[in-house]
Every structure is written in C-alpha cells, then in structure tokens.
C-alpha cells in the first residue's frame, strides 16, 4: 500500500525537514528499521546517489507529507536541517534519534503502523493547479473597473466630509466647546507664505498662566496632523464662520492654517478675520485625507502591476501547487477542515479565500498558517480593516500574565520560537500588544501586523505573503493596499455576514460595495475558496436554520457544543409581539416599547437561571431601541445589569455571548420592515444576529410584519420570505410563543 501512496511523490518538489530536536519524549522507534524499509520500497536517492530520500508522515496521523529526511544507509545515519545551527545540514546515528520527532514521524514506515488510503486528503478536496476565471471582465470593462474603484474612494471621502460638516453644524461651537469636541482657543501670530506659495496663517494655542506650552501635544492629545482638513470656527459673531481649512503644519502647540474657499465665499473678508490679532480660532476635524490617498495610490500601483491587474480582471488563472502529500506541519491543533484550508493556503501561488462561517476556527487556522510560513522562512503581513480585528488575530483573549493558547502571541512567547512580531500603528487598545509588540521593528520581525490603512507604508511585494482577516468587511480599495504589499494574498472571512461599511448611502446597492473576497469569488467561483465546515460556537438547534439558509447545510456541529444549554431553557425561542413601532422625535431611528418589555423579561429569566449579565447580549435592529432597552434594564433589580451588552447588529459582528436576545422592532400593517427587508444586506444582518449565541437565542418581533412583502417591493426585491421561513421553522418545532406567555 505504501508504494501506491508515494507513487507520484516527487523529491524535487519536497522540502528537507527542519527541527532542533527539542521534543525527545516520544515512545522509542527503531529508526534504522523504518529507514531501511523505506529505502527498500521507494529507492529514492539524491543526485550523487549515495544518500536515500525518505518522506515523512504527519506526527499525529499516518498521513504522508511533502517533507523528508536523508538517510546514509551505509553509515546508519539520518540527516535534516538543524535549526539551531542556522539551517545547516546535520547527520546523526539512528539510535540517537529513537525518541525524537523524526523517529515519531518515521514510525509509519514500519508494518505495524502502515497507513491506508483513507488517511490521505482526497484529490477532489484539493484545488486545481490552475483555476480559470468563470466571469472575466470584457476588454472595455477592465479600465472602468479601476476607475470605479477610484470613484468609490472619492465618494467615500466626500460623504465623510459632508457627514462631519453636517454634524458640526447641528452641534454648534458652544456645544462643541462645552463637550470638549473642539481644540482651542488658538490666537493669531502672523500671516505667512506657505511652501506652495499660498497665504497661510500661524496660530498658537492659548494656555493658562500655570500651563507651559511644552505640556501640550496637539498631535497626540488633540489628533491634529498636517494635511488634515478642519472646520475652523470663531467666537466672533460673523456669518462667514465656520470655514474649511487645511492644517499645513502642526507642532507641539502651534498650527499653520490655509483656508479652503468654495464658491460664494467672501475670500477677502475671511482673510482679514484670519489675520486679525483679536481673532481666536477653534478647530474641529473635518477630514483626514490620508487613508483615502493611500487607497488611491494602492489602486494605481495594483493596476500597474500586470500579474495583479490581470488577476483582478479575470485575464489569467489563479495558480496552486498542492498535492495530497503536501500537508503542512504546525503546533496548533486543527481539525480536518482546518488542515485542508492550511494546505490550500500553503499551496496558493496568487490568492486563496478561506471561507470561515461563525465559530469554525478561522483565526486558529490563520495562526497555524503563520507559524508554518515563518518556519519555512517566509515574511508575513497580517492585517484587518480595524485595529481591534488585528489585535484579536495577534493575541485573542490573552492577558499580560496569561497568553491564550494557540494564539500568535502564545507561540511568540516560546523562547525558542522563530516567530517574532511587530505591531505597526499606535491606535491599539490591547495592553498585551502595547507591552509586547508596539515598539518592535518591522524590519526585524518575521510577522508584521497592521490595519489595511497602516500597511500603506510598505513597498510593493515587500512580503512573501499577506493575510487579511475579516476580509469581507474590508472594501476593495482598502484591501488593494494589502494586495500591493505581498506576492501572495490570503483572504479570510464570511461573505454571508455584513459587507464593508459604506459611508456614501447612495452607493449601498452599487457593485463596488463588496469586498475583494466576494469579487474574486465572482470572477473565479468556488475554485479559489475552501470552506471551514465544523462550528464550535452554537448549540445545534441554534445553528440549524442559518446552516440551511446561508451555508447550504454544509456545516456540522462539534460534539462538545451540540447540546449546550442553560438549565431547563430551550436553546432557541421566538416570541411574537404585536407591539407598536414609533419613531424617535429626533433622528430617524425606531423603537418598540412592547418588545423592550419582552426583552427585559427574557433578561430577568436568564439571570434567574444563573447567567452572568456579562454573558448576555441584546441585539436590536435600531439604535433607538437599544436606548429604550437600556433604560428598561436599568429599572430591573439585577446586580451588574450595566454589564449586559445592548447594541446594534453591526456592532455585534465578530462577537458572541452565552445568551442573545434579538429585538427586530418593526411592527406595522403594511409589512414595511425598512432596511431589514433589503434583499442584499437584510439576510446578512439576520445571519449575524442568529449566530452570536452559544446556548440560548431568543427572537422577539412582529412576525407578520417581518414576513410580509412591503407594497413598494416585489418578491425578488425583498427578504421578507426569509423571515417567513424562519417563523415557519420556529412554529414547526414548537418554539414560538406569544408575548403574554
């Protein structure tokens, strides 16, 4: 059987095993007998024919790999790359290796451990060597593709500027000062000529008599940086304030201001005011253009790189070099689906998408890959759209004194590890990251961590591989920054959950409002994607509906969490509340007092069943309802009720709790569910809401409203049928209650 398994094994494509033989506690193995049997079966030798090549098996199963050791039969010696010797080749007598990791991985050559065909990865589970596009862009669409990405960035920039301006206008200077939302006052120093030739104005922060200017840090404390667009306002009763301005220079306590004029502005009047000694200015950030400029630069660089451009437009195949023996080794424990994903990631030459539904161990899989890549001598960039997501990939739930097992942080703490980490960017809130990695040099680290924006400082193809976690929440232009930095790109996420945030509401339904992860799936199909299929988060009953609706029934529930519950409470429950939706007197948010009351009762029930408030989450579709629920919970006599998380769906993505209660809010006779009914985002929001709970999920809503197609929508333009199927699922399993019960 063994000769069949290794029939197409190629020495030229394999890698000499690397180890320092730290682990010596394995049961003894007759290394010489195993090596001689391997020689007799395969008879693979090096070019000089004096040394045999022996493939190794996995350490934990009789599965062949694409790593090997050397064997000098005449001398009875085995050779490998010794890591402590800087990767030098070392040969040692067989008897000295009998309790080593090498012996442990050679034992399957012996008859009593001989592997079978079932121990191999199925060929059908591996990617093709070339994955050809199924929907490449036409010639006239390729240039437009990049033009659309630029337009998207510009629209996002303009939308953020407009939103910030409107927010400040509504707030006003008086309120902004009272709530410390502005910096100042700044007093006039002089009029200056800027390097651009434009006229600017130098202002100095006014300080108290007891305060020194050396104690002020406008950058660190106030967040003012050169290049920022700001709203500049004044106490002077003048109709021309506030104005827009650019900060061209910022030092510890002073700024240079260049006014930015628009049509209709009285330039001469504004300049006189800015140059007056009596004018005091207050500064409020309007726009930081740097992130948008970084994305525009990355789009241009990717377009100029032929191999990357053609991959995005579908003009060439995505490439893999994977065989059923090429199974990477890692210290991180993985299930068969995670190992398969690791194999795909290792074999990808251009890009691979790791589809990780909720609770399937996506972060663990990425950690294993990073460790494997570093051992192979690869430089790795890990990234995500937010600082929190980057830090979660690095340290998980680690504390300074207690590293979470199987995290990059835990692996890096091993004094003999080759894994060293540098965290780029100063906005991390993780104490562990601050203490261990924020001051490390990126040039000396094997792993560099940064947000998608923060990675813009790196050169094109500076890294061997880049990983984007939560990739389905990052826009295409943001991910282009990472794509530009590395030779290979690994995208991990779940396109069945929320898409990237879009500041420009006018582009919500545009094609550009999807991630690079989804874009590549659209171009190349499932041939570049591998699915993690075992979930460890939810009770099987909670997972049942989202599994069928969003994941085609492909997810399986691990035995450890299959029957998780909270005492005598059912893991899944629906409550049909015929309440009344109301709109807040300010803003556009809705609330529903009857549902808030039903939520409060469910929270009380959970605490009576010994669920800690910190393990309870309440999700609402509307911020107005979160405020109502918080007020109602504050009235309950529950110790530590402030620890209950009450937030919107968007804020809960990536989170989990022992128990989750969802309030859908909308309740009316015409079936108008607002954005809940949107055909694109509605199902994704529902999926997020349904997959946050570990042991109990309660769904509170008016199910007739949710399941009714609004008059202004068609069946193709509404996800109301999805809510109908969910209600039917609850009724069929006798899991729906009226609010009075």
XYZ file of C-alpha atoms in Angstrom:
741
model
C 0.000 0.000 0.000
C 2.777 2.476 0.866
C 4.344 2.340 -2.572
C 0.940 3.219 -4.028
C 0.645 6.208 -1.710
C 4.006 7.553 -2.776
C 3.715 6.616 -6.433
C 3.711 10.226 -7.617
C 5.776 11.699 -4.762
C 8.482 13.982 -6.167
C 11.714 14.636 -4.312
C 12.278 17.812 -6.378
C 9.056 19.353 -5.050
C 9.643 18.381 -1.434
C 11.385 20.164 1.447
C 14.131 18.896 3.747
C 12.775 18.635 7.281
C 13.733 21.347 9.790
C 13.894 20.828 13.553
C 16.088 21.402 16.581
C 15.020 18.124 18.239
C 13.735 19.802 21.369
C 10.993 17.161 21.759
C 12.508 13.898 22.994
C 9.681 12.367 24.997
C 8.167 10.153 22.287
C 7.990 6.362 22.616
C 11.132 4.790 21.091
C 11.050 3.806 17.419
C 13.508 1.576 15.574
C 14.667 4.341 13.225
C 17.097 2.162 11.300
C 14.419 -0.485 10.592
C 11.950 2.180 9.435
C 14.558 3.861 7.251
C 15.703 0.610 5.663
C 12.123 -0.403 4.876
C 11.500 2.992 3.258
C 14.631 2.577 1.127
C 13.526 -0.870 0.004
C 10.054 0.311 -1.004
C 10.821 3.630 -2.720
C 14.556 3.649 -3.535
C 14.704 7.438 -3.990
C 18.225 8.864 -3.853
C 19.876 12.254 -4.194
C 21.713 13.231 -7.370
C 25.017 11.751 -6.153
C 23.102 8.512 -5.369
C 24.869 7.971 -2.053
C 22.013 9.239 0.138
C 18.422 7.980 0.280
C 15.435 10.336 0.493
C 12.729 9.240 2.956
C 9.382 11.080 3.029
C 7.933 11.792 6.462
C 4.400 11.284 7.722
C 2.438 13.679 9.914
C 3.306 13.474 13.567
C -0.298 12.865 14.625
C -1.628 10.577 11.883
C -0.406 8.132 9.206
C -0.706 10.810 6.528
C 2.134 11.354 4.040
C 3.633 14.844 3.732
C 5.912 16.624 1.335
C 8.846 16.873 3.736
C 11.689 14.381 4.003
C 14.882 13.366 5.782
C 18.088 11.984 4.287
C 19.477 8.546 5.113
C 23.021 7.263 4.632
C 22.336 3.537 4.697
C 25.995 2.518 4.792
C 26.644 4.579 7.935
C 23.209 4.216 9.572
C 22.752 7.988 9.808
C 19.759 10.298 9.268
C 20.126 13.908 8.126
C 17.989 17.041 8.356
C 18.283 20.842 8.620
C 19.178 21.691 12.198
C 17.556 24.999 13.111
C 19.910 25.828 15.967
C 22.785 25.558 13.559
C 21.225 28.170 11.292
C 19.632 25.694 8.887
C 22.792 23.644 8.391
C 22.505 20.006 7.363
C 23.230 17.552 10.170
C 23.560 13.765 10.210
C 23.145 11.667 13.389
C 23.262 7.941 14.159
C 19.860 6.250 14.062
C 19.937 5.029 17.668
C 20.348 8.619 18.919
C 17.090 9.615 17.216
C 14.840 6.844 18.525
C 12.790 9.157 20.834
C 12.908 12.256 18.616
C 10.214 13.888 16.483
C 11.985 12.429 13.442
C 11.516 8.898 14.766
C 7.922 9.715 15.662
C 7.231 10.688 12.039
C 9.142 7.747 10.587
C 7.231 5.121 12.592
C 4.527 4.727 9.946
C 7.082 3.080 7.661
C 7.014 0.103 9.984
C 4.434 -2.620 9.125
C 2.517 -2.237 12.394
C 1.807 1.455 11.647
C 1.400 1.317 7.885
C -1.111 3.921 6.673
C -4.101 3.307 4.474
C -5.660 5.195 1.606
C -8.241 6.712 3.949
C -5.547 8.734 5.696
C -4.933 10.884 2.642
C -6.642 14.059 1.543
C -8.992 13.278 -1.300
C -7.885 14.633 -4.653
C -11.348 16.128 -5.105
C -10.805 18.283 -1.996
C -7.699 19.940 -3.415
C -7.647 22.965 -5.732
C -6.768 22.659 -9.387
C -3.282 23.724 -10.427
C -4.903 26.449 -12.482
C -8.286 27.934 -11.602
C -9.542 29.701 -14.685
C -11.929 32.647 -14.393
C -15.588 31.896 -14.968
C -16.553 35.518 -15.470
C -13.636 37.656 -16.576
C -14.168 41.302 -17.417
C -14.515 42.283 -21.060
C -11.749 44.432 -22.556
C -13.785 47.628 -22.318
C -14.701 46.841 -18.685
C -11.173 46.474 -17.337
C -10.209 50.128 -17.275
C -13.633 51.026 -15.939
C -13.148 48.573 -13.082
C -10.252 50.592 -11.670
C -11.984 53.877 -12.471
C -14.980 52.690 -10.455
C -12.744 51.854 -7.503
C -11.266 55.354 -7.600
C -14.754 56.830 -7.807
C -15.796 54.751 -4.815
C -12.914 56.099 -2.720
C -13.657 59.681 -3.765
C -17.351 59.223 -2.978
C -16.488 57.807 0.448
C -14.182 60.751 1.101
C -16.837 63.293 0.090
C -19.502 61.507 2.126
C -17.349 61.562 5.268
C -16.591 65.253 4.784
C -20.272 66.080 4.316
C -21.341 63.993 7.308
C -18.778 65.622 9.623
C -19.701 69.104 8.428
C -23.405 68.490 8.988
C -22.759 67.022 12.428
C -20.736 70.060 13.480
C -23.293 72.492 12.081
C -26.013 70.785 14.108
C -23.833 70.796 17.222
C -22.544 74.392 17.005
C -19.463 75.923 18.573
C -20.996 76.490 22.008
C -21.964 72.842 22.468
C -18.721 71.642 20.883
C -16.704 73.647 23.421
C -18.842 72.516 26.326
C -18.342 68.835 25.377
C -14.637 69.221 24.502
C -15.211 68.352 20.856
C -13.005 71.162 19.545
C -9.377 72.183 20.087
C -8.504 75.707 21.128
C -8.598 78.551 21.505
C -5.797 79.431 19.099
C -4.556 83.023 18.969
C -3.153 84.783 15.914
C 0.621 85.011 15.491
C 1.277 86.104 11.930
C 0.427 85.797 8.268
C 2.876 83.574 6.386
C 3.653 82.406 2.875
C 3.464 78.640 2.584
C 5.826 76.466 0.534
C 3.111 76.183 -2.112
C 3.043 79.949 -2.454
C -0.402 80.194 -0.865
C -1.118 82.518 2.012
C -1.413 80.879 5.400
C -1.890 81.990 8.980
C 0.113 80.965 12.030
C -1.824 80.408 15.238
C -0.640 79.450 18.720
C -2.633 77.557 21.308
C -3.585 79.827 24.174
C -2.501 78.357 27.521
C -3.295 79.178 31.111
C -0.802 81.114 33.192
C 0.047 77.920 35.092
C 0.415 75.809 31.928
C 3.526 75.525 29.766
C 3.396 75.088 26.010
C 5.776 72.159 26.443
C 2.965 70.312 28.226
C 0.793 70.451 25.076
C 0.799 67.818 22.325
C -1.600 68.783 19.555
C -0.874 65.601 17.632
C -1.055 63.073 20.422
C -3.678 64.759 22.621
C -5.839 66.568 20.079
C -5.425 64.419 16.973
C -4.369 67.316 14.754
C -1.954 66.435 11.956
C -0.507 68.177 8.906
C -2.715 67.651 5.878
C -5.929 67.361 7.895
C -8.951 69.246 6.648
C -10.617 71.013 9.571
C -13.594 73.128 10.461
C -12.309 76.435 11.788
C -14.733 78.460 13.877
C -14.578 81.621 15.935
C -16.394 83.237 18.821
C -16.701 86.323 16.659
C -20.267 86.849 15.535
C -19.568 86.593 11.871
C -21.722 84.889 9.268
C -18.672 83.676 7.360
C -17.636 81.285 10.139
C -17.226 78.347 10.337
C -14.901 77.839 7.363
C -12.970 74.899 5.945
C -9.199 74.968 6.242
C -6.156 72.754 5.807
C -3.577 72.356 8.541
C -0.288 72.636 6.658
C 1.909 72.410 9.761
C 1.381 71.210 13.332
C 3.915 71.360 16.130
C 3.508 70.860 19.866
C 1.281 73.898 20.385
C 1.007 75.727 17.067
C -0.680 75.329 13.695
C -0.481 76.797 10.201
C -3.900 77.325 8.672
C -4.626 77.542 4.935
C -8.255 78.482 4.218
C -10.043 76.357 1.625
C -12.506 78.514 -0.264
C -15.648 77.391 -2.036
C -17.986 79.107 -4.433
C -19.722 82.036 -2.750
C -17.116 82.541 -0.013
C -16.047 86.132 0.702
C -12.322 85.488 0.460
C -11.161 88.998 1.306
C -13.330 89.191 4.406
C -12.256 85.773 5.692
C -8.577 86.634 5.159
C -8.971 89.864 7.147
C -10.544 87.964 10.013
C -7.833 85.279 9.980
C -5.132 87.948 10.038
C -6.679 89.945 12.878
C -4.910 89.798 16.251
C -8.275 89.730 18.006
C -9.466 86.544 16.270
C -9.491 83.347 18.331
C -9.983 80.113 16.461
C -11.398 76.739 17.451
C -10.567 73.686 15.363
C -12.696 70.594 14.717
C -11.517 67.757 12.463
C -13.404 67.618 9.179
C -11.481 65.053 7.169
C -8.247 63.125 7.327
C -7.417 62.658 3.639
C -4.505 60.287 4.272
C -6.479 56.982 4.337
C -8.222 57.890 1.090
C -4.961 58.916 -0.594
C -3.415 55.618 0.490
C -6.216 53.668 -1.170
C -5.980 55.692 -4.376
C -2.224 55.096 -4.508
C -2.685 51.350 -3.973
C -5.297 51.150 -6.746
C -2.836 52.788 -9.135
C 0.050 50.517 -8.083
C -2.008 47.332 -8.408
C -3.192 48.391 -11.831
C 0.393 48.995 -12.939
C 1.472 45.514 -11.807
C 0.432 43.231 -14.665
C 0.140 39.987 -12.679
C -2.044 41.599 -10.028
C -4.134 43.586 -12.523
C -4.935 40.521 -14.612
C -5.930 38.533 -11.538
C -8.471 41.177 -10.525
C -9.912 41.486 -14.020
C -10.014 37.729 -14.648
C -7.474 37.702 -17.500
C -5.389 34.844 -16.118
C -5.866 31.795 -13.926
C -5.208 31.690 -10.205
C -2.450 29.164 -9.539
C -1.970 26.447 -6.905
C 0.810 23.934 -6.281
C -0.793 21.393 -3.933
C -0.710 17.621 -3.766
C -2.232 15.203 -1.299
C 1.084 14.663 0.449
C 1.935 18.317 0.895
C 0.377 18.718 4.339
C 1.965 21.499 6.386
C 3.099 20.804 9.918
C 2.029 23.070 12.778
C 1.995 23.047 16.570
C -1.602 24.357 16.529
C -4.209 21.618 16.803
C -6.519 21.598 13.764
C -9.484 19.556 12.595
C -9.566 18.015 9.124
C -11.268 21.037 7.538
C -8.813 23.469 9.076
C -5.885 21.291 7.937
C -7.327 21.268 4.448
C -7.587 25.067 4.493
C -3.993 25.235 5.709
C -2.961 23.030 2.782
C -4.804 25.289 0.321
C -3.206 28.393 1.803
C 0.267 26.873 1.664
C -0.171 25.765 -1.931
C -1.663 29.003 -3.269
C 0.653 30.977 -5.520
C -1.520 34.059 -6.031
C -4.583 34.164 -3.804
C -6.884 31.922 -1.787
C -10.134 32.632 0.049
C -10.751 30.859 3.358
C -14.494 30.894 3.993
C -14.977 30.802 7.747
C -18.625 30.778 8.935
C -19.265 31.690 12.598
C -17.371 29.608 15.122
C -15.465 27.455 12.627
C -11.967 28.376 13.825
C -10.894 30.814 11.136
C -8.456 32.624 13.428
C -6.940 29.348 14.630
C -6.393 28.285 11.011
C -4.670 31.570 10.167
C -2.476 31.256 13.246
C -1.388 27.797 12.150
C -0.567 29.061 8.674
C 1.510 31.961 10.003
C 3.541 29.631 12.184
C 4.102 27.251 9.268
C 5.083 30.077 6.910
C 7.595 31.514 9.383
C 9.227 28.104 9.854
C 9.545 27.976 6.065
C 11.386 31.297 6.143
C 8.523 33.409 4.762
C 7.888 37.031 5.701
C 4.257 37.562 6.701
C 1.996 40.607 6.894
C -1.233 40.129 8.840
C -3.955 42.709 8.540
C -7.626 43.564 9.022
C -9.897 46.551 8.491
C -9.806 47.614 12.160
C -7.297 47.760 14.997
C -9.496 45.516 17.109
C -9.575 42.794 14.444
C -5.783 42.961 14.013
C -5.207 42.664 17.756
C -7.681 39.802 18.058
C -5.711 37.841 15.456
C -2.497 38.556 17.359
C -3.428 37.950 20.985
C -7.072 36.808 21.191
C -8.183 36.920 24.838
C -4.624 36.922 26.197
C -3.714 38.936 29.263
C -0.193 40.165 30.127
C 0.229 37.239 32.512
C -1.758 34.567 30.681
C -1.348 34.069 26.895
C -4.349 32.421 25.271
C -3.195 29.028 23.928
C -2.725 28.617 20.181
C -2.544 32.351 19.503
C 0.321 34.061 17.707
C 1.123 35.752 20.984
C 1.419 32.410 22.809
C 3.632 30.984 20.053
C 5.857 34.070 20.066
C 6.408 33.771 23.827
C 8.251 30.479 23.342
C 11.922 31.485 23.797
C 12.959 29.049 21.063
C 10.302 30.185 18.579
C 11.272 31.619 15.217
C 8.131 33.749 15.307
C 8.745 37.410 16.133
C 6.047 40.084 15.879
C 5.965 43.823 15.238
C 2.706 45.761 15.511
C 2.542 48.840 13.270
C 0.314 51.728 14.336
C -0.303 53.473 17.639
C -4.088 53.070 17.947
C -4.168 49.644 19.521
C -6.104 49.376 22.776
C -4.723 45.978 23.693
C -2.468 46.141 26.711
C -0.727 42.927 25.616
C 0.053 44.363 22.187
C 1.257 47.639 23.714
C 3.600 45.885 26.115
C 4.960 43.236 23.769
C 4.865 44.343 20.132
C 4.175 48.031 19.520
C 7.821 49.085 19.858
C 9.317 46.250 17.795
C 10.977 47.000 14.471
C 9.091 45.739 11.389
C 12.371 45.148 9.586
C 13.496 42.641 12.222
C 10.207 40.798 12.723
C 9.092 37.680 10.874
C 5.452 38.772 11.285
C 4.220 42.350 10.887
C 0.689 43.323 11.938
C -1.118 46.422 10.678
C -4.523 47.673 9.636
C -5.197 47.840 5.916
C -4.531 51.567 6.020
C -1.451 51.274 8.212
C 0.149 48.803 5.778
C 0.477 51.548 3.157
C 3.986 52.322 4.444
C 5.332 49.098 2.936
C 6.701 48.680 -0.571
C 5.184 46.635 -3.360
C 5.728 42.899 -2.816
C 7.727 43.594 0.346
C 6.242 40.480 1.986
C 6.116 36.900 0.772
C 2.527 36.564 1.926
C -0.180 38.837 3.315
C -3.231 37.745 5.290
C -6.409 39.776 5.622
C -8.661 38.609 8.441
C -12.329 39.645 8.381
C -11.648 40.316 4.699
C -15.343 40.503 3.815
C -15.636 43.658 5.938
C -12.851 45.476 4.100
C -13.606 47.365 0.897
C -11.829 46.547 -2.321
C -9.764 49.740 -2.295
C -8.666 49.119 1.314
C -7.671 45.531 0.531
C -5.776 46.753 -2.538
C -3.227 48.221 -0.120
C -2.509 44.757 1.265
C -2.613 43.135 -2.161
C 0.074 45.562 -3.273
C 2.373 44.673 -0.355
C 2.779 40.929 -0.909
C 3.469 38.281 -3.510
C 0.628 36.101 -2.210
C -2.699 37.069 -0.667
C -4.797 35.032 1.784
C -8.298 36.391 2.397
C -10.291 35.012 5.326
C -13.877 35.929 6.089
C -17.540 35.147 5.577
C -19.392 36.836 2.720
C -22.667 35.627 4.212
C -22.271 38.198 7.003
C -22.161 42.003 6.871
C -20.358 43.624 3.925
C -17.892 46.511 4.173
C -19.186 49.712 5.732
C -20.180 52.311 3.157
C -20.262 55.973 4.199
C -21.962 57.013 0.956
C -25.541 55.754 1.230
C -26.044 56.417 -2.445
C -23.614 53.600 -3.241
C -25.068 50.985 -0.879
C -26.506 48.926 -3.720
C -23.628 49.506 -6.130
C -21.371 46.707 -7.274
C -18.430 48.476 -5.664
C -19.907 47.879 -2.249
C -18.474 44.385 -1.994
C -15.190 43.070 -0.692
C -12.252 41.791 -2.724
C -13.111 38.374 -1.257
C -16.518 38.442 -2.966
C -15.126 39.972 -6.128
C -12.686 37.102 -6.578
C -15.406 34.550 -5.910
C -17.493 36.241 -8.607
C -14.558 36.070 -11.041
C -13.230 32.578 -10.264
C -16.032 30.766 -8.484
C -15.577 28.341 -5.595
C -12.356 27.026 -7.153
C -10.307 29.530 -5.140
C -12.241 29.088 -1.894
C -12.037 26.485 0.853
C -14.784 26.142 3.486
C -14.311 25.529 7.201
C -17.199 23.158 7.917
C -17.227 22.421 11.644
C -18.606 25.003 14.045
C -17.723 25.161 17.729
C -19.856 28.120 18.828
C -23.535 27.193 18.938
C -25.969 24.618 20.154
C -27.017 22.514 17.160
C -30.603 23.817 17.359
C -29.389 27.437 17.131
C -27.166 26.610 14.157
C -29.800 24.638 12.248
C -31.659 27.443 10.447
C -28.655 29.613 9.439
C -26.839 26.470 8.324
C -29.612 25.572 5.900
C -30.349 29.098 4.713
C -26.875 30.575 4.360
C -24.441 27.649 4.145
C -26.377 25.052 2.114
C -26.448 22.663 5.056
C -22.684 22.069 4.798
C -21.854 22.984 8.399
C -21.581 20.339 11.078
C -21.713 20.957 14.817
C -18.933 19.637 17.019
C -19.910 17.181 19.720
C -18.765 19.426 22.571
C -21.292 22.163 21.833
C -24.030 20.136 20.149
C -26.251 20.068 23.250
C -25.119 23.181 25.095
C -27.973 24.738 27.066
C -28.850 26.868 30.078
C -30.523 24.638 32.671
C -34.116 23.996 31.555
C -34.297 26.808 28.970
C -34.697 25.868 25.315
C -31.714 26.894 23.165
C -33.944 28.610 20.584
C -37.154 30.543 21.101
C -39.282 33.008 19.130
C -41.660 35.496 20.738
C -44.421 37.029 18.628
C -45.039 40.561 19.868
C -47.701 42.657 18.196
C -46.292 45.888 19.543
C -46.310 49.360 18.039
C -43.307 50.852 16.320
C -42.617 54.519 16.992
C -40.121 56.939 15.534
C -37.902 58.977 17.826
C -38.623 62.681 17.950
C -35.083 63.317 16.754
C -33.316 61.367 14.019
C -34.812 58.502 12.028
C -34.497 55.614 14.448
C -37.418 53.438 15.594
C -38.322 51.898 18.933
C -40.956 49.474 20.222
C -41.842 49.595 23.921
C -43.688 46.274 23.898
C -40.641 44.485 22.523
C -38.392 46.271 25.036
C -40.579 44.896 27.810
C -40.415 41.378 26.348
C -36.611 41.661 26.162
C -36.437 42.759 29.798
C -38.466 39.709 30.868
C -36.120 37.407 28.987
C -33.071 39.030 30.579
C -34.647 38.582 34.003
C -35.335 34.922 33.211
C -31.708 34.374 32.238
C -30.350 35.903 35.433
C -32.754 33.780 37.461
C -31.111 30.794 35.773
C -27.685 31.937 36.975
C -26.485 33.501 33.730
C -23.989 36.271 34.482
C -25.010 39.665 32.994
C -21.678 39.854 31.160
C -22.689 36.687 29.286
C -25.929 38.252 27.980
C -26.189 40.224 24.755
C -29.155 42.129 23.345
C -29.189 42.924 19.644
C -31.566 45.423 18.099
C -32.062 46.497 14.537
C -32.272 50.163 15.590
C -30.210 52.378 17.881
C -33.430 53.948 19.184
C -34.472 50.551 20.514
C -31.101 49.990 22.206
C -31.675 53.177 24.196
C -35.180 52.018 25.222
C -33.902 48.591 26.235
C -31.039 50.067 28.266
C -33.494 52.300 30.098
C -35.789 49.360 30.812
C -32.926 47.131 32.005
C -31.802 49.916 34.338
C -35.164 49.614 36.079
C -34.694 45.926 36.819
C -33.275 44.835 40.145
C -30.421 42.916 38.537
C -26.917 43.230 40.012
C -24.355 44.406 37.431
C -27.028 44.939 34.770
C -24.736 47.526 33.165
C -22.553 44.600 32.038
C -25.269 43.416 29.644
C -24.229 44.283 26.080
C -27.002 46.104 24.228
C -26.090 47.163 20.708
C -26.965 47.065 17.006
C -26.355 44.113 14.700
C -23.383 45.804 13.069
C -21.595 46.220 16.400
C -22.094 42.559 17.327
C -20.423 41.080 14.242
C -17.476 39.029 15.453
C -18.873 38.795 18.985
C -20.595 36.026 20.902
C -22.388 35.528 24.240
C -23.855 32.651 26.242
C -27.309 34.068 25.502
C -28.549 36.529 22.885
C -31.908 38.277 22.642
C -32.814 39.944 19.345
C -35.426 42.710 19.004
C -36.484 43.370 15.381
C -38.582 46.460 16.358
C -40.664 46.996 13.193
C -44.403 46.437 13.621
C -46.972 47.820 11.180
C -49.851 46.658 8.993
C -48.261 47.244 5.577
C -45.224 44.992 6.091
C -42.691 47.808 5.963
C -39.538 46.491 7.643
C -37.168 49.167 6.366
C -33.570 48.090 5.853
C -34.356 44.697 7.419
C -36.098 43.884 4.154
C -33.252 44.933 1.847
C -32.520 41.938 -0.385
C -28.735 42.237 -0.109
C -27.990 43.380 3.441
C -31.141 42.075 5.115
C -30.138 38.366 5.000
C -26.601 39.198 6.098
C -27.795 41.149 9.130
C -30.148 38.334 10.046
C -27.341 35.790 9.742
C -25.153 37.817 12.110
C -28.000 38.137 14.632
C -28.756 34.403 14.521
C -25.158 33.247 15.020
C -23.942 35.172 18.102
C -25.472 32.947 20.826
C -23.794 29.871 22.268
C -26.540 28.353 24.428
C -29.775 30.366 24.074
C -31.193 32.587 21.324
C -34.487 34.465 21.712
C -36.012 36.247 18.704
C -38.553 38.974 19.520
C -40.621 40.578 16.792
C -43.866 41.038 14.914
C -43.528 38.056 12.620
C -46.435 39.057 10.406
C -44.770 42.389 9.640
C -41.371 40.802 9.110
C -42.763 38.136 6.765
C -44.901 40.481 4.638
C -43.559 41.964 1.421
C -43.976 45.737 1.541
C -46.264 47.257 -1.132
C -43.380 49.113 -2.760
C -41.315 45.927 -3.156
C -41.503 42.741 -5.197
C -40.682 39.214 -4.059
C -37.308 39.494 -5.828
C -36.617 42.811 -4.090
C -37.419 41.700 -0.547
C -36.095 39.245 2.005
C -39.475 39.036 3.773
C -39.820 35.389 2.563
C -36.659 34.624 4.568
C -38.349 35.846 7.756
C -41.421 33.803 6.845
C -39.283 30.671 6.610
C -37.683 31.492 9.961
C -41.108 31.900 11.585
C -42.244 28.642 9.992
C -39.138 26.931 11.372
C -39.970 28.167 14.871
C -43.634 27.141 14.626
C -42.798 23.712 13.169
C -40.538 22.951 16.124
C -42.982 24.446 18.644
C -40.556 27.198 19.544
C -42.809 30.251 19.047
C -44.563 31.936 21.960
C -46.922 34.882 22.228
C -45.554 37.760 24.257
C -48.079 37.190 27.029
C -46.688 33.725 27.839
